[in-house]
Short mmCIF file of C-alpha atoms in Angstrom, two decimals:
data_model
loop_
_atom_site.label_atom_id
_atom_site.label_comp_id
_atom_site.label_asym_id
_atom_site.label_seq_id
_atom_site.Cartn_x
_atom_site.Cartn_y
_atom_site.Cartn_z
CA MET P 717 68.21 -6.77 -28.51
CA SER P 718 66.10 -5.46 -25.63
CA GLU P 719 67.80 -4.61 -22.38
CA THR P 720 67.22 -7.99 -20.83
CA ALA P 721 69.45 -10.99 -20.49
CA SER P 722 68.45 -13.82 -22.78
CA SER P 723 69.34 -17.49 -22.77
CA VAL P 724 70.68 -17.43 -19.23
CA SER P 725 71.52 -20.88 -17.97
CA GLY P 726 70.90 -21.71 -14.37
CA LYS P 727 74.53 -22.72 -14.21
CA ALA P 728 76.01 -19.75 -16.07
CA LEU P 729 78.89 -17.91 -14.52
CA GLY P 730 78.75 -14.21 -14.18
CA ALA P 731 74.97 -13.94 -14.24
CA PRO P 732 75.33 -12.38 -10.82
CA GLY P 733 72.99 -13.59 -8.17
CA SER P 734 72.87 -13.36 -4.44
CA PRO P 735 76.11 -13.18 -2.53
CA GLY P 736 75.73 -16.75 -1.52
CA SER P 737 74.84 -18.05 -4.96
CA SER P 738 78.21 -19.66 -5.44
CA GLY P 739 77.56 -22.04 -2.61
CA VAL P 740 80.72 -20.87 -0.82
CA PRO P 741 80.34 -19.08 2.55
CA GLY P 742 81.22 -15.40 2.27
CA ALA P 743 84.08 -15.42 4.81
CA ASN P 744 85.70 -18.40 3.12
CA ARG P 745 85.44 -16.76 -0.30
CA TRP P 746 87.45 -13.77 0.86
CA LYS P 747 90.01 -15.94 2.66
CA ALA P 748 90.32 -18.02 -0.50
CA LEU P 749 90.88 -14.84 -2.53
CA GLY P 750 93.86 -14.05 -0.29
CA PHE P 751 95.53 -17.39 -1.04
CA ILE P 752 94.70 -17.18 -4.76
CA ALA P 753 96.22 -13.68 -4.79
CA ILE P 754 99.44 -15.02 -3.21
CA ALA P 755 99.70 -17.69 -5.91
CA GLN P 756 99.00 -15.19 -8.70
CA LEU P 757 101.60 -12.82 -7.29
CA MET P 758 104.16 -15.65 -7.28
CA VAL P 759 103.54 -16.46 -10.95
CA VAL P 760 103.64 -12.82 -12.06
CA LEU P 761 106.72 -12.05 -9.95
CA ASP P 762 108.56 -14.95 -11.53
CA ALA P 763 108.15 -13.42 -14.98
CA THR P 764 110.39 -10.46 -14.07
CA ILE P 765 112.35 -11.50 -10.98
CA VAL P 766 114.47 -14.00 -12.94
CA ASN P 767 115.39 -11.36 -15.53
CA ILE P 768 117.11 -9.29 -12.85
CA ALA P 769 119.08 -12.35 -11.68
CA LEU P 770 120.01 -13.57 -15.16
CA PRO P 771 123.45 -11.89 -15.50
CA SER P 772 124.64 -13.34 -12.16
CA ALA P 773 123.20 -16.79 -12.89
CA GLN P 774 124.78 -16.81 -16.34
CA GLN P 775 128.22 -16.13 -14.88
CA ASP P 776 127.91 -18.73 -12.08
CA LEU P 777 126.61 -21.52 -14.32
CA GLY P 778 128.81 -20.77 -17.32
CA ILE P 779 125.88 -20.18 -19.68
CA SER P 780 127.01 -18.77 -23.03
CA ASP P 781 125.57 -15.54 -24.46
CA GLY P 782 123.95 -17.59 -27.23
CA ASN P 783 122.16 -19.87 -24.77
CA ARG P 784 121.19 -17.43 -22.03
CA GLN P 785 117.88 -16.61 -23.74
CA TRP P 786 116.73 -20.15 -22.95
CA VAL P 787 116.39 -19.24 -19.27
CA VAL P 788 113.46 -17.08 -20.37
CA THR P 789 112.43 -18.98 -23.51
CA ALA P 790 112.13 -22.43 -21.86
CA TYR P 791 109.61 -21.00 -19.39
CA ALA P 792 107.70 -19.03 -22.02
CA LEU P 793 107.37 -21.99 -24.39
CA ALA P 794 106.09 -24.40 -21.75
CA PHE P 795 103.78 -21.85 -20.13
CA GLY P 796 102.34 -20.41 -23.34
CA GLY P 797 102.07 -23.75 -25.13
CA LEU P 798 100.29 -25.64 -22.34
CA LEU P 799 97.87 -23.02 -21.03
CA LEU P 800 94.79 -24.32 -22.85
CA PHE P 801 95.64 -27.87 -21.78
CA GLY P 802 96.12 -26.66 -18.20
CA GLY P 803 92.75 -24.91 -18.26
CA ARG P 804 91.04 -28.06 -19.54
CA MET P 805 92.73 -30.12 -16.81
CA ALA P 806 91.38 -27.71 -14.21
CA ASP P 807 87.87 -28.22 -15.62
CA LEU P 808 88.34 -32.00 -15.61
CA TRP P 809 90.08 -32.57 -12.26
CA GLY P 810 88.52 -29.70 -10.35
CA ARG P 811 90.01 -26.23 -9.96
CA LYS P 812 91.06 -26.65 -6.33
CA ARG P 813 92.94 -29.87 -7.05
CA ALA P 814 94.63 -28.36 -10.13
CA PHE P 815 95.48 -25.22 -8.15
CA VAL P 816 97.16 -27.13 -5.28
CA LEU P 817 98.97 -29.49 -7.69
CA GLY P 818 100.19 -26.54 -9.75
CA LEU P 819 101.54 -24.82 -6.63
CA GLY P 820 103.36 -27.95 -5.46
CA GLY P 821 104.94 -28.52 -8.85
CA PHE P 822 105.92 -24.87 -9.23
CA ALA P 823 107.62 -24.91 -5.81
CA ALA P 824 109.54 -28.12 -6.66
CA ALA P 825 110.65 -26.68 -10.02
CA SER P 826 111.75 -23.45 -8.27
CA ALA P 827 113.83 -25.45 -5.78
CA LEU P 828 115.45 -27.26 -8.72
CA GLY P 829 116.25 -23.94 -10.40
CA GLY P 830 117.75 -22.49 -7.24
CA ALA P 831 119.94 -25.57 -6.81
CA ALA P 832 121.00 -25.67 -10.49
CA THR P 833 124.65 -26.57 -11.06
CA ASN P 834 124.74 -26.28 -14.85
CA GLU P 835 122.78 -24.77 -17.74
CA ALA P 836 120.88 -27.98 -18.58
CA MET P 837 119.53 -28.19 -15.02
CA MET P 838 118.53 -24.52 -15.14
CA PHE P 839 116.74 -24.84 -18.50
CA GLY P 840 114.90 -27.95 -17.30
CA ALA P 841 113.80 -26.23 -14.09
CA ARG P 842 112.48 -23.24 -16.04
CA ALA P 843 110.54 -25.50 -18.41
CA LEU P 844 109.02 -27.32 -15.42
CA GLN P 845 108.03 -23.99 -13.88
CA GLY P 846 106.24 -23.20 -17.13
CA VAL P 847 104.42 -26.57 -17.15
CA PHE P 848 103.05 -26.16 -13.63
CA GLY P 849 102.41 -22.45 -14.15
CA ALA P 850 100.18 -23.37 -17.11
CA LEU P 851 98.12 -25.53 -14.72
CA LEU P 852 98.13 -23.04 -11.85
CA ALA P 853 97.27 -19.77 -13.63
CA PRO P 854 93.94 -20.77 -15.28
CA ALA P 855 92.91 -22.72 -12.15
CA ALA P 856 93.37 -19.57 -10.03
CA LEU P 857 91.31 -17.34 -12.32
CA SER P 858 88.54 -19.90 -12.83
CA LEU P 859 88.26 -20.40 -9.04
CA LEU P 860 87.47 -16.70 -8.74
CA ALA P 861 84.96 -16.99 -11.57
CA VAL P 862 82.98 -19.80 -9.93
CA MET P 863 83.22 -18.46 -6.35
CA PHE P 864 82.34 -14.80 -6.91
CA THR P 865 79.06 -14.46 -8.79
CA ASP P 866 77.50 -11.48 -7.02
CA GLY P 867 78.12 -8.29 -9.02
CA LYS P 868 79.63 -6.15 -6.25
CA GLU P 869 81.69 -8.95 -4.73
CA ARG P 870 82.94 -9.95 -8.17
CA ALA P 871 84.01 -6.36 -8.84
CA LYS P 872 86.06 -6.21 -5.62
CA ALA P 873 87.60 -9.66 -6.13
CA PHE P 874 88.63 -9.01 -9.72
CA GLY P 875 89.86 -5.54 -8.76
CA ILE P 876 92.39 -7.13 -6.40
CA TYR P 877 93.27 -9.83 -8.94
CA GLY P 878 93.67 -7.29 -11.74
CA ALA P 879 95.95 -5.10 -9.62
CA ILE P 880 98.20 -8.08 -8.88
CA ALA P 881 98.20 -9.24 -12.50
CA GLY P 882 99.16 -5.76 -13.69
CA GLY P 883 101.53 -4.62 -10.94
CA GLY P 884 103.21 -7.85 -9.87
CA GLY P 885 105.78 -7.66 -12.65
CA ALA P 886 107.06 -4.32 -11.39
CA VAL P 887 107.17 -5.63 -7.81
CA GLY P 888 109.28 -8.50 -9.18
CA LEU P 889 111.87 -5.98 -10.35
CA ILE P 890 112.17 -4.59 -6.81
CA LEU P 891 112.31 -7.99 -5.12
CA GLY P 892 114.68 -9.38 -7.74
CA GLY P 893 116.99 -6.41 -7.28
CA PHE P 894 117.09 -6.84 -3.50
CA LEU P 895 117.65 -10.60 -3.61
CA THR P 896 120.35 -10.41 -6.31
CA GLU P 897 122.17 -7.43 -4.83
CA TYR P 898 122.08 -8.37 -1.14
CA LEU P 899 121.74 -12.18 -1.09
CA ASP P 900 122.30 -14.40 -4.15
CA TRP P 901 120.59 -14.97 -7.50
CA ARG P 902 119.47 -18.42 -6.29
CA TRP P 903 117.04 -16.74 -3.90
CA THR P 904 115.04 -15.43 -6.84
CA PHE P 905 114.01 -19.09 -7.24
CA PHE P 906 113.91 -20.14 -3.58
CA VAL P 907 111.61 -17.22 -2.71
CA ASN P 908 108.79 -18.97 -4.61
CA ILE P 909 108.75 -21.88 -2.15
CA PRO P 910 107.22 -20.05 0.88
CA PHE P 911 104.71 -18.35 -1.45
CA ALA P 912 103.64 -21.74 -2.81
CA VAL P 913 103.52 -23.50 0.58
CA VAL P 914 101.36 -20.79 2.18
CA ALA P 915 99.01 -20.58 -0.82
CA ALA P 916 98.66 -24.38 -1.13
CA ALA P 917 98.02 -24.92 2.59
CA GLY P 918 95.49 -22.12 2.68
CA ALA P 919 93.76 -23.34 -0.47
CA TYR P 920 93.54 -26.91 0.85
CA PHE P 921 91.80 -25.87 4.06
CA VAL P 922 89.80 -22.82 2.93
CA ILE P 923 88.72 -23.19 -0.70
CA ARG P 924 85.38 -24.91 -1.18
CA GLU P 925 84.78 -25.22 -4.89
CA PRO P 926 81.07 -25.12 -5.86
CA ALA P 927 79.77 -28.56 -6.79
CA GLY P 928 78.67 -29.56 -10.29
CA GLY P 929 81.09 -27.43 -12.29
CA ARG P 930 83.48 -30.04 -13.67
CA ASN P 931 83.72 -30.94 -17.32
CA ARG P 932 84.10 -34.74 -17.38
CA SER P 933 83.98 -35.05 -21.17
CA PRO P 934 86.72 -37.16 -22.82
CA LEU P 935 89.96 -35.25 -23.39
CA ASP P 936 90.34 -33.84 -26.90
CA ILE P 937 93.80 -35.29 -27.68
CA PRO P 938 94.08 -33.85 -31.25
CA GLY P 939 93.11 -30.45 -29.88
CA VAL P 940 95.75 -30.70 -27.13
CA VAL P 941 98.49 -31.62 -29.61
CA LEU P 942 97.57 -29.00 -32.23
CA SER P 943 97.08 -26.13 -29.76
CA THR P 944 100.26 -26.90 -27.83
CA LEU P 945 102.44 -27.20 -30.93
CA GLY P 946 100.80 -24.17 -32.55
CA LEU P 947 101.30 -21.92 -29.51
CA VAL P 948 104.85 -23.17 -28.92
CA ALA P 949 105.72 -22.43 -32.57
CA LEU P 950 104.18 -18.95 -32.29
CA VAL P 951 105.96 -18.03 -29.06
CA TYR P 952 109.27 -19.46 -30.29
CA GLY P 953 108.90 -17.63 -33.61
CA PHE P 954 108.67 -14.27 -31.86
CA THR P 955 111.43 -15.15 -29.43
CA ARG P 956 113.73 -16.16 -32.29
CA ALA P 957 112.79 -13.07 -34.30
CA GLU P 958 114.16 -10.94 -31.46
CA SER P 959 117.57 -12.62 -31.56
CA ASP P 960 117.94 -13.78 -35.20
CA GLY P 961 115.75 -11.36 -37.16
CA TRP P 962 112.37 -11.55 -38.88
CA SER P 963 113.78 -12.87 -42.18
CA ASP P 964 115.61 -15.80 -40.56
CA SER P 965 114.48 -19.05 -42.23
CA VAL P 966 113.68 -20.76 -38.91
CA THR P 967 111.72 -17.72 -37.71
CA VAL P 968 109.61 -17.69 -40.88
CA GLY P 969 109.18 -21.46 -40.67
CA MET P 970 107.90 -21.18 -37.09
CA PHE P 971 105.31 -18.58 -38.08
CA VAL P 972 104.11 -20.66 -41.04
CA ALA P 973 103.94 -23.81 -38.91
CA SER P 974 102.05 -21.93 -36.20
CA ALA P 975 99.47 -20.60 -38.68
CA VAL P 976 98.88 -24.08 -40.14
CA LEU P 977 98.67 -25.79 -36.74
CA LEU P 978 96.32 -23.21 -35.21
CA ALA P 979 94.08 -23.23 -38.30
CA ALA P 980 93.91 -27.02 -38.05
CA PHE P 981 93.11 -26.63 -34.33
CA VAL P 982 90.14 -24.36 -35.05
CA LEU P 983 88.89 -26.81 -37.69
CA VAL P 984 89.15 -29.76 -35.28
CA GLU P 985 87.44 -27.82 -32.46
CA SER P 986 84.48 -27.02 -34.71
CA ARG P 987 83.91 -30.73 -35.42
CA VAL P 988 84.70 -32.76 -32.29
CA GLY P 989 82.03 -33.53 -29.71
CA ALA P 990 84.03 -32.46 -26.65
CA PRO P 991 86.50 -29.77 -27.83
CA LEU P 992 89.48 -28.60 -25.79
CA LEU P 993 88.44 -25.00 -26.52
CA PRO P 994 84.72 -24.75 -27.26
CA LEU P 995 84.47 -22.07 -29.94
CA ARG P 996 81.50 -20.58 -28.09
CA VAL P 997 84.04 -19.29 -25.53
CA ILE P 998 85.90 -17.07 -28.01
CA THR P 999 83.23 -16.26 -30.61
CA GLU P 1000 81.01 -14.42 -28.12
CA ARG P 1001 81.81 -10.81 -28.99
CA ASN P 1002 82.46 -9.58 -25.46
CA ARG P 1003 84.93 -12.28 -24.54
CA GLY P 1004 86.54 -12.09 -27.98
CA GLY P 1005 86.91 -8.34 -27.58
CA VAL P 1006 88.47 -8.79 -24.13
CA TYR P 1007 91.00 -11.40 -25.30
CA LEU P 1008 92.04 -9.29 -28.29
CA SER P 1009 92.26 -5.91 -26.54
CA LEU P 1010 94.00 -7.39 -23.50
CA GLY P 1011 96.57 -9.15 -25.68
CA LEU P 1012 97.33 -5.90 -27.52
CA ALA P 1013 97.66 -3.96 -24.26
CA ILE P 1014 100.13 -6.54 -22.93
CA ILE P 1015 102.19 -6.21 -26.14
CA ALA P 1016 102.58 -2.51 -25.41
CA MET P 1017 103.19 -2.91 -21.69
CA PHE P 1018 105.78 -5.70 -21.75
CA GLY P 1019 107.85 -3.83 -24.31
CA LEU P 1020 107.78 -0.74 -22.11
CA PHE P 1021 108.96 -2.66 -19.02
CA LEU P 1022 111.98 -3.79 -21.00
CA PHE P 1023 112.85 -0.33 -22.31
CA LEU P 1024 112.38 1.48 -19.01
CA THR P 1025 114.54 -1.09 -17.20
CA TYR P 1026 117.39 -0.61 -19.70
CA TYR P 1027 116.92 3.17 -19.78
CA LEU P 1028 117.14 3.48 -16.01
CA GLN P 1029 120.08 1.09 -15.55
CA VAL P 1030 122.16 1.70 -18.70
CA VAL P 1031 121.43 5.33 -19.52
CA LYS P 1032 120.67 6.77 -16.06
CA GLY P 1033 123.00 4.44 -14.14
CA TYR P 1034 120.42 3.21 -11.59
CA SER P 1035 121.19 0.11 -9.50
CA PRO P 1036 118.80 -2.89 -9.78
CA VAL P 1037 117.16 -1.97 -6.45
CA ARG P 1038 116.76 1.70 -7.36
CA THR P 1039 115.32 0.66 -10.73
CA GLY P 1040 112.75 -1.49 -8.97
CA PHE P 1041 111.71 1.38 -6.71
CA ALA P 1042 111.43 3.66 -9.75
CA PHE P 1043 108.57 1.43 -10.96
CA LEU P 1044 106.57 1.85 -7.71
CA PRO P 1045 104.42 4.75 -9.01
CA MET P 1046 103.25 2.50 -11.84
CA VAL P 1047 102.33 -0.20 -9.31
CA ALA P 1048 100.50 2.36 -7.17
CA GLY P 1049 98.61 3.57 -10.23
CA MET P 1050 97.58 0.03 -11.14
CA ILE P 1051 96.34 -0.74 -7.64
CA THR P 1052 94.40 2.53 -7.54
CA GLY P 1053 92.93 1.99 -11.00
CA SER P 1054 91.87 -1.58 -10.22
CA THR P 1055 90.55 -1.30 -6.68
CA GLN P 1056 89.42 2.32 -6.40
CA ILE P 1057 88.22 3.19 -9.91
CA GLY P 1058 87.48 -0.05 -11.75
CA ALA P 1059 85.97 -1.96 -8.82
CA ARG P 1060 83.84 0.99 -7.70
CA LEU P 1061 82.50 1.79 -11.16
CA MET P 1062 82.18 -1.74 -12.52
CA THR P 1063 78.66 -2.22 -11.14
CA ARG P 1064 77.59 1.25 -12.30
CA VAL P 1065 78.83 1.58 -15.88
CA ALA P 1066 79.31 -0.75 -18.84
CA PRO P 1067 82.72 -2.49 -18.97
CA ARG P 1068 83.67 -0.84 -22.27
CA LEU P 1069 83.39 2.58 -20.59
CA LEU P 1070 86.17 1.50 -18.23
CA MET P 1071 88.29 -0.51 -20.66
CA GLY P 1072 88.32 1.98 -23.56
CA PRO P 1073 89.12 5.12 -21.53
CA GLY P 1074 91.54 3.08 -19.38
CA PHE P 1075 93.60 2.07 -22.41
CA LEU P 1076 93.51 5.67 -23.68
CA VAL P 1077 94.78 7.03 -20.34
CA ALA P 1078 97.57 4.43 -20.50
CA ALA P 1079 98.35 5.56 -24.05
CA LEU P 1080 98.59 9.16 -22.79
CA GLY P 1081 101.08 8.00 -20.16
CA MET P 1082 103.15 6.30 -22.84
CA LEU P 1083 102.94 9.43 -24.99
CA LEU P 1084 104.61 11.38 -22.17
CA LEU P 1085 107.40 8.77 -22.08
CA THR P 1086 108.24 9.45 -25.75
CA ARG P 1087 109.81 12.71 -24.44
CA MET P 1088 112.63 10.74 -22.75
CA GLU P 1089 116.15 12.02 -23.36
CA ILE P 1090 119.52 11.20 -21.79
CA GLY P 1091 119.17 14.01 -19.26
CA SER P 1092 115.43 13.71 -18.63
CA SER P 1093 114.24 14.26 -15.07
CA TYR P 1094 112.55 11.31 -13.39
CA ALA P 1095 110.08 13.62 -11.61
CA THR P 1096 108.95 15.58 -14.66
CA VAL P 1097 108.98 12.91 -17.40
CA LEU P 1098 109.00 9.35 -16.07
CA LEU P 1099 106.90 9.80 -12.93
CA PRO P 1100 103.76 11.31 -14.57
CA GLY P 1101 104.04 8.91 -17.51
CA MET P 1102 104.24 5.83 -15.30
CA LEU P 1103 101.44 7.05 -13.02
CA LEU P 1104 99.07 7.54 -15.95
CA LEU P 1105 100.11 4.23 -17.50
CA GLY P 1106 99.46 2.34 -14.26
CA LEU P 1107 96.19 4.13 -13.58
CA GLY P 1108 94.85 3.44 -17.07
CA MET P 1109 95.97 -0.20 -17.20
CA GLY P 1110 94.57 -0.92 -13.73
CA THR P 1111 91.20 0.60 -14.61
CA ALA P 1112 91.02 -1.42 -17.84
CA PHE P 1113 92.41 -4.73 -16.53
CA MET P 1114 89.85 -5.17 -13.77
CA PRO P 1115 86.65 -5.29 -15.88
CA ALA P 1116 88.56 -7.18 -18.61
CA MET P 1117 89.54 -9.96 -16.18
CA SER P 1118 85.98 -10.22 -14.90
CA LEU P 1119 84.26 -10.10 -18.29
CA ALA P 1120 86.61 -12.73 -19.74
CA THR P 1121 84.95 -15.40 -17.57
CA GLN P 1122 81.49 -13.85 -17.34
CA GLY P 1123 78.62 -15.66 -18.98
CA VAL P 1124 80.45 -18.98 -19.46
CA GLU P 1125 79.23 -22.22 -17.97
CA PRO P 1126 81.23 -23.61 -15.04
CA ARG P 1127 82.44 -26.51 -17.19
CA ASP P 1128 84.09 -23.97 -19.55
CA SER P 1129 85.54 -21.65 -16.89
CA GLY P 1130 89.00 -23.27 -16.96
CA VAL P 1131 89.56 -22.84 -20.69
CA ALA P 1132 88.00 -19.35 -20.61
CA SER P 1133 90.48 -18.41 -17.89
CA ALA P 1134 93.29 -20.05 -19.85
CA MET P 1135 92.47 -17.84 -22.84
CA VAL P 1136 93.06 -14.75 -20.67
CA ASN P 1137 96.47 -16.08 -19.70
CA THR P 1138 97.20 -17.16 -23.29
CA SER P 1139 96.46 -13.68 -24.63
CA GLN P 1140 98.78 -12.24 -21.97
CA GLN P 1141 101.58 -14.76 -22.53
CA VAL P 1142 101.51 -14.54 -26.33
CA GLY P 1143 101.13 -10.76 -26.07
CA GLY P 1144 104.20 -10.60 -23.85
CA ALA P 1145 106.27 -12.65 -26.31
CA ILE P 1146 105.11 -10.54 -29.25
CA GLY P 1147 105.64 -7.27 -27.38
CA THR P 1148 109.18 -8.10 -26.30
CA ALA P 1149 110.22 -9.27 -29.78
CA LEU P 1150 108.36 -6.74 -31.91
CA LEU P 1151 109.14 -3.58 -29.95
CA ASN P 1152 112.72 -4.63 -29.24
CA THR P 1153 113.27 -5.13 -32.98
CA ILE P 1154 111.84 -1.67 -33.71
CA ALA P 1155 114.05 -0.14 -31.01
CA ALA P 1156 117.18 -1.90 -32.27
CA SER P 1157 116.56 -0.74 -35.85
CA ALA P 1158 116.04 2.88 -34.76
CA THR P 1159 119.17 2.77 -32.60
CA THR P 1160 121.29 1.37 -35.44
CA ALA P 1161 120.02 4.01 -37.87
CA TYR P 1162 120.66 6.87 -35.42
CA VAL P 1163 124.19 5.72 -34.58
CA ALA P 1164 125.06 5.24 -38.27
CA ASP P 1165 123.90 8.78 -39.03
CA HIS P 1166 125.68 10.51 -36.12
CA ILE P 1167 128.78 8.50 -35.21
CA GLY P 1168 130.82 10.18 -37.96
CA GLY P 1169 130.56 13.52 -36.20
CA ALA P 1170 131.92 12.17 -32.90
CA ALA P 1171 135.49 13.43 -32.51
CA ASN P 1172 136.57 11.33 -29.52
CA ARG P 1173 135.64 8.28 -27.44
CA SER P 1174 133.52 10.28 -25.00
CA GLN P 1175 131.40 11.74 -27.81
CA GLN P 1176 131.05 8.29 -29.40
CA GLN P 1177 129.72 6.89 -26.13
CA LEU P 1178 127.28 9.80 -25.96
CA VAL P 1179 126.07 9.03 -29.48
CA GLN P 1180 125.62 5.36 -28.49
CA LEU P 1181 123.53 6.32 -25.45
CA GLN P 1182 121.49 8.82 -27.45
CA GLY P 1183 120.93 6.11 -30.06
CA GLN P 1184 119.57 3.77 -27.39
CA VAL P 1185 117.16 6.44 -26.14
CA GLU P 1186 116.10 7.15 -29.72
CA GLY P 1187 115.37 3.44 -30.13
CA TYR P 1188 113.31 3.28 -26.93
CA THR P 1189 111.19 6.32 -27.82
CA SER P 1190 110.61 5.09 -31.39
CA ALA P 1191 109.30 1.78 -30.05
CA ILE P 1192 107.16 3.53 -27.42
CA TRP P 1193 105.45 5.50 -30.23
CA PHE P 1194 104.39 2.14 -31.68
CA ALA P 1195 103.19 1.07 -28.23
CA VAL P 1196 101.03 4.22 -28.04
CA GLY P 1197 99.38 3.25 -31.33
CA ILE P 1198 98.82 -0.33 -30.14
CA LEU P 1199 97.07 0.92 -26.99
CA VAL P 1200 94.82 3.20 -29.06
CA VAL P 1201 93.84 0.19 -31.21
CA ALA P 1202 93.13 -1.80 -28.00
CA ALA P 1203 90.85 1.03 -26.83
CA VAL P 1204 88.97 1.08 -30.17
CA ILE P 1205 88.45 -2.71 -30.02
CA ALA P 1206 87.18 -2.52 -26.44
CA LEU P 1207 84.76 0.31 -27.27
CA THR P 1208 83.38 -1.37 -30.42
CA LEU P 1209 83.35 -5.10 -29.68
CA VAL P 1210 82.55 -5.14 -25.96
CA ASN P 1211 78.86 -4.30 -25.63
CA ALA P 1212 77.91 -5.89 -22.30
CA GLY P 1213 76.10 -3.55 -19.97
CA ARG P 1214 76.80 -3.09 -16.31
CA PRO P 1215 76.19 -6.21 -14.21
CA ALA P 1216 72.56 -6.72 -13.32
CA HIS P 1217 70.82 -9.31 -11.19
CA PRO P 1218 68.56 -11.20 -13.58
CA ALA P 1219 66.78 -14.27 -12.41
CA ALA P 1220 68.39 -17.46 -13.59
CA VAL P 1221 66.36 -19.19 -16.27
CA SER P 1222 66.79 -22.83 -17.25
CA SER P 1223 66.26 -23.95 -20.81
CA SER P 1224 62.80 -25.29 -21.63
CA ASP P 1225 63.96 -28.86 -22.01
CA GLY P 1226 65.77 -28.82 -18.68
CA THR P 1227 69.21 -29.17 -20.21
CA ASP P 1228 72.17 -26.82 -20.06
CA ARG P 1229 72.52 -24.50 -23.01
CA ASP P 1230 75.82 -24.02 -24.76
CA GLU P 1231 75.27 -20.30 -25.23
CA VAL P 1232 74.59 -18.00 -22.32
CA ALA P 1233 74.09 -14.29 -22.44
CA VAL P 1234 76.30 -11.79 -20.79
CA PRO P 1235 73.99 -9.82 -18.51
CA VAL P 1236 72.46 -6.59 -19.83
CA ILE P 1237 73.14 -5.48 -23.40
CA ALA P 1238 73.56 -1.73 -23.57
CA HIS P 1239 72.71 0.28 -26.65
#
């Protein structure tokens, strides 16, 4: 293909135009970004902040060890299963309305969780958080997609968004540690309320969604049912595999059911007139490459968060607050990679030249972390590894977030945004289950081989700790390989060139086209 954009619809997103092409005044766009960033930070924080509070909440509410996983699983199932439906609702109702409604519901569910008096109330609150999070997250990303269409502005906006998406989880560890250690675990829920109120009030008064971008087609009910059940089965399958093993009959049944349901979903979407997920959104090679590589990167990253948290607290004896602060270099690296490297280079080089090398730098950081031992120094082993990991992920996330919604029509922006969140959510579930299983197997094997040589209780405890570290490093080796695969996918599938400013061209018959080109195709 020549180096020109073809089949560009006058209403296509991401065919960058003038700074005012979105129809939203410049000052309001940047104010709106601030409130969207607050909401995104709240959602990302919640994914890790509750984990820190879980032991205290379990004791207060009398939750059994067998049921405690449902504090995390109830949220993951609702959030992961309803994301596509939430994205479609944002397209149908309007992104601003879906955004404000999602914030209000998330705040109410958080208040319910903070006030929980028993495990049933806690599980219900977490499920409700997931429901409203599935509406809020795609609405936030699609608002950015329709408001920021100029190349340079889009780069800055998605740089900030990418930094929050990547680093917010680590910030949640710090905040969760402070709230649990110095206040009460209930504040890890109540803290969401001011975030939501500020973001909702700001969004209501500041956000001006461009007109004409809604998708008012009839709702694809079969698609909603099949996608929701298929994603819930997939997420639950991986969650159960972590606790009950990969050969467990229910685990296998969930994976089989998920495969059948999702295959049926694709078949239905290819035949209905107004699909929940238009296949044009995921079959375009650039967006497909982004969803796949981003999902793989999240698999690697979520597993690492888990291992580093346990390593620092169990092996090194760090407090929850000190553990949170130990993650700050990774957050700093992500912010630098997103806002200073990715955003500055995004309008100058092709996205794959940021995503591929970014994932490889992150893989190098993980490679350094495979050197962890019981007595490893934070400054010489963990610090450089986390810095490189954050820097690489931040550089890669920013163009990935932008490209995932680039070139889609406004009526598809909600489901395109939902696919980004779906790849992250499913990737997180897979990463936690898969890498934790690998780590547990390596730990068991190491302890079995070495426990016989331990002469006393002290040496046995040392063998147990060394076995845990052996498990973590074995799993991190797998994460390194996963990041390398993500880099290869990004470099081979993503072929969009750097953002250009082509003139918008309408189709000859005056109608909107289903397919739009991503700007310049580089060779």
